[in-house]
XYZ file of C-alpha atoms in Angstrom:
259
model
C 4.667 35.578 -7.937
C 5.502 38.386 -5.486
C 2.885 38.737 -1.897
C 3.027 42.603 -0.703
C 1.711 43.057 2.756
C 0.342 46.951 2.702
C 2.611 49.373 4.313
C 1.396 51.811 6.695
C 1.202 55.221 5.523
C 1.605 54.493 2.315
C 4.969 53.837 2.728
C 6.421 51.711 -0.390
C 7.792 48.256 1.548
C 9.428 44.797 -0.296
C 6.692 42.289 -0.952
C 7.386 38.593 -0.296
C 8.687 37.202 -4.628
C 7.459 33.090 -3.828
C 8.666 32.832 -8.537
C 6.653 30.177 -9.883
C 6.918 28.112 -6.728
C 3.143 28.513 -5.571
C 1.717 27.865 -8.685
C 3.913 24.454 -9.388
C 2.913 23.607 -5.676
C -0.635 24.542 -6.081
C -0.651 22.993 -9.596
C 1.592 19.924 -8.373
C -0.470 15.962 -9.878
C -0.084 14.112 -6.582
C -3.674 15.914 -5.746
C -4.391 13.918 -8.805
C -2.666 10.858 -7.507
C -4.577 10.188 -4.495
C -6.964 7.909 -5.943
C -7.981 5.048 -3.873
C -8.348 3.557 -0.291
C -3.848 2.784 -0.690
C -2.761 5.400 -1.724
C -4.620 8.078 0.099
C -2.645 5.403 3.308
C 0.339 5.836 1.751
C 0.886 9.576 1.200
C -0.111 9.445 4.757
C 1.979 7.835 6.227
C 4.350 10.506 4.192
C 2.548 13.334 4.640
C 1.969 12.845 8.479
C 5.524 13.747 9.257
C 3.871 17.030 7.662
C 2.139 18.675 9.759
C 4.079 16.887 12.973
C 6.529 19.695 12.325
C 4.171 21.916 11.385
C 2.646 21.961 15.248
C 6.496 22.827 15.954
C 7.163 25.319 13.428
C 3.520 27.268 15.908
C 5.517 27.158 18.641
C 8.899 28.427 17.483
C 6.645 31.641 16.920
C 4.224 31.155 20.013
C 7.777 30.708 22.131
C 9.198 34.249 19.977
C 6.734 36.229 19.822
C 5.409 35.141 23.144
C 6.118 34.804 25.962
C 6.108 31.570 27.025
C 8.766 31.965 30.008
C 9.378 32.413 33.843
C 9.044 34.972 35.516
C 6.501 36.021 32.911
C 6.877 39.907 30.837
C 5.201 41.334 28.312
C 6.780 40.980 24.497
C 6.804 43.960 22.372
C 4.002 43.852 20.136
C 0.177 42.475 21.614
C -1.716 42.339 18.462
C 1.146 39.324 17.676
C 1.251 37.642 20.789
C -3.228 37.560 20.462
C -2.956 36.460 16.781
C -0.579 33.779 17.305
C -2.360 32.548 20.775
C -5.661 31.961 18.417
C -3.781 29.919 16.108
C -2.444 28.215 18.560
C -5.481 27.291 20.558
C -6.825 26.232 16.964
C -4.214 23.924 16.172
C -3.547 22.833 19.344
C -6.749 22.398 20.801
C -9.763 22.318 17.520
C -13.397 21.620 19.002
C -13.717 18.188 16.926
C -17.675 17.614 15.716
C -18.531 14.957 18.366
C -17.971 17.048 21.370
C -14.116 17.160 23.322
C -10.864 18.841 21.684
C -7.791 17.692 19.788
C -4.693 18.965 17.816
C -4.885 18.304 14.468
C -1.715 16.361 13.990
C -4.273 13.672 16.558
C -7.039 14.077 14.568
C -4.341 13.755 11.496
C -3.257 10.593 13.744
C -6.883 9.174 14.069
C -8.145 9.505 9.922
C -4.715 7.446 9.358
C -6.174 4.824 12.121
C -9.246 5.242 10.148
C -7.756 4.523 6.832
C -5.536 1.969 8.183
C -2.443 3.640 7.368
C 1.006 2.587 9.068
C 1.095 5.060 11.939
C 4.768 2.395 13.133
C 7.215 5.127 12.596
C 5.823 8.591 13.662
C 4.915 6.829 16.781
C 8.306 5.415 16.707
C 9.544 9.281 16.469
C 7.566 10.203 19.449
C 8.574 7.530 21.355
C 12.162 8.649 21.818
C 11.415 12.807 21.434
C 9.773 11.728 25.101
C 12.481 9.533 26.097
C 14.930 12.131 25.747
C 16.739 11.551 22.202
C 17.002 14.289 20.201
C 15.584 15.139 16.812
C 18.338 14.171 14.883
C 18.735 10.194 16.397
C 14.951 10.064 16.389
C 14.497 10.183 13.114
C 17.031 8.212 12.205
C 16.189 5.496 13.828
C 11.853 5.891 13.334
C 11.832 4.277 10.325
C 10.184 7.371 8.151
C 9.607 7.692 4.643
C 13.522 9.271 3.413
C 11.409 12.226 1.751
C 9.644 13.342 5.115
C 12.555 13.328 7.217
C 14.015 14.897 4.734
C 11.251 17.534 5.143
C 10.793 17.233 8.997
C 15.131 18.550 8.607
C 14.830 21.058 6.329
C 11.902 22.528 8.253
C 13.891 22.858 11.253
C 16.651 23.811 9.802
C 14.495 27.201 9.637
C 12.681 26.447 13.725
C 16.848 26.590 14.857
C 17.876 29.790 12.908
C 17.250 31.807 15.284
C 15.442 34.585 12.625
C 12.006 35.294 14.278
C 11.028 37.427 10.106
C 12.673 33.630 9.089
C 10.323 31.691 10.660
C 7.153 33.374 11.034
C 7.975 33.409 6.740
C 7.968 29.655 7.006
C 4.845 29.052 9.423
C 3.347 32.193 6.440
C 4.111 31.646 3.184
C 5.178 28.165 3.683
C 2.877 26.635 5.155
C -0.916 28.983 6.209
C -0.702 31.116 2.774
C -0.385 27.962 0.655
C -2.700 25.407 2.399
C -5.856 25.691 1.844
C -5.471 25.803 -1.895
C -3.219 22.104 -1.423
C -6.112 20.609 0.504
C -9.110 21.512 -1.788
C -6.756 19.484 -4.294
C -7.392 16.381 -2.336
C -10.686 16.890 -0.823
C -12.134 16.964 -4.365
C -9.793 13.708 -4.771
C -12.130 12.544 -2.030
C -15.173 13.674 -2.392
C -16.586 10.595 -3.648
C -14.421 8.006 -1.754
C -14.687 5.426 0.394
C -16.049 7.050 3.769
C -12.673 5.820 5.940
C -11.565 9.062 4.409
C -14.293 11.369 6.238
C -11.715 11.467 9.364
C -9.443 12.847 6.732
C -12.013 14.972 5.190
C -13.072 16.926 8.238
C -8.834 17.471 8.874
C -8.368 19.254 5.316
C -11.731 20.939 5.927
C -10.416 21.951 8.726
C -7.765 23.709 8.142
C -8.702 24.818 4.914
C -11.413 26.672 6.498
C -9.423 28.299 8.962
C -6.535 28.662 6.647
C -8.359 30.574 4.016
C -10.562 32.694 6.801
C -8.570 33.287 10.024
C -4.756 32.340 9.708
C -3.792 33.413 6.414
C -4.287 36.868 6.809
C -2.907 37.106 10.568
C 0.177 35.836 9.706
C 0.312 38.502 6.857
C 0.109 41.297 8.909
C 2.753 39.869 11.672
C 5.308 39.640 9.096
C 4.538 43.200 7.896
C 5.042 44.701 11.168
C 8.492 42.728 11.649
C 9.878 43.490 8.134
C 8.861 46.700 7.785
C 10.292 48.735 5.153
C 14.449 46.492 5.144
C 14.382 45.197 2.678
C 17.345 42.871 3.529
C 14.581 41.122 6.716
C 11.986 40.527 3.236
C 14.789 39.491 0.720
C 14.919 36.706 4.141
C 12.496 35.823 4.665
C 11.951 35.387 0.068
C 14.498 33.338 -0.034
C 12.945 31.496 3.121
C 9.872 31.225 2.171
C 10.852 30.194 -1.592
C 13.214 26.796 0.524
C 9.269 26.158 2.407
C 7.410 25.909 -0.979
C 10.398 23.726 -2.876
C 10.942 21.525 -0.035
C 7.584 20.932 -0.034
C 7.427 19.937 -4.104
C 10.169 17.638 -3.004
C 8.973 15.704 -0.880
C 5.439 15.834 -3.141
C 7.339 14.678 -5.739
C 8.573 11.825 -3.878
C 5.856 10.703 -2.634
C 3.642 11.054 -6.267
C 7.405 8.278 -7.206
C 5.681 5.942 -4.874
C 2.256 6.164 -5.793
């Protein structure tokens, strides 16, 4: 699949080539397998790590496209500032159905508790990081599923690459562009499920609404401005996006095998 942003003034430019990765991810059998309370719990115990590193990827975006240091100075792209800060607002402090605010990560943790899933590994990871441990050490000692920990390591390799267009590609095409189609499969599987799945469905439906209607189009515009007509940047962004999707497919494969 080739996704090409609309070029300014009719100027032709390369786009994002995902090959068949996106279709393989959206059509993955994992969505049909999450069909019982026990399988839901095991899925969540893996997936929570991807939910957490999503937030880290977003903060990397905010650091690069807005000013988060003191003294403050304006960054070069005012629209990107606005768009990224809107995404951060939605993801880091969304409105809850009964009032109050929470990040989507905290929504997911609450859904795990409601479903009876084990939050121990992700809690130990956060406690280690709060205590000043390195990410490598925290991952190695938290007891999380190996496939989920490898997914996080691959995400942070992109975060640490230092190239804004690659980080934006990972967030745009590895997350925001594909998450709605992935999550629709899970919502369908959970539609007639146990009431304990309700908070998890709320999390999924919230992400579908935000990403489909707001975040993905915004991110594609930022991507287009960052890469412009630079073929080398588009090629690097495409490679990064494919790597992100392959990483997710590997995680889904591991969870499917565990189920």
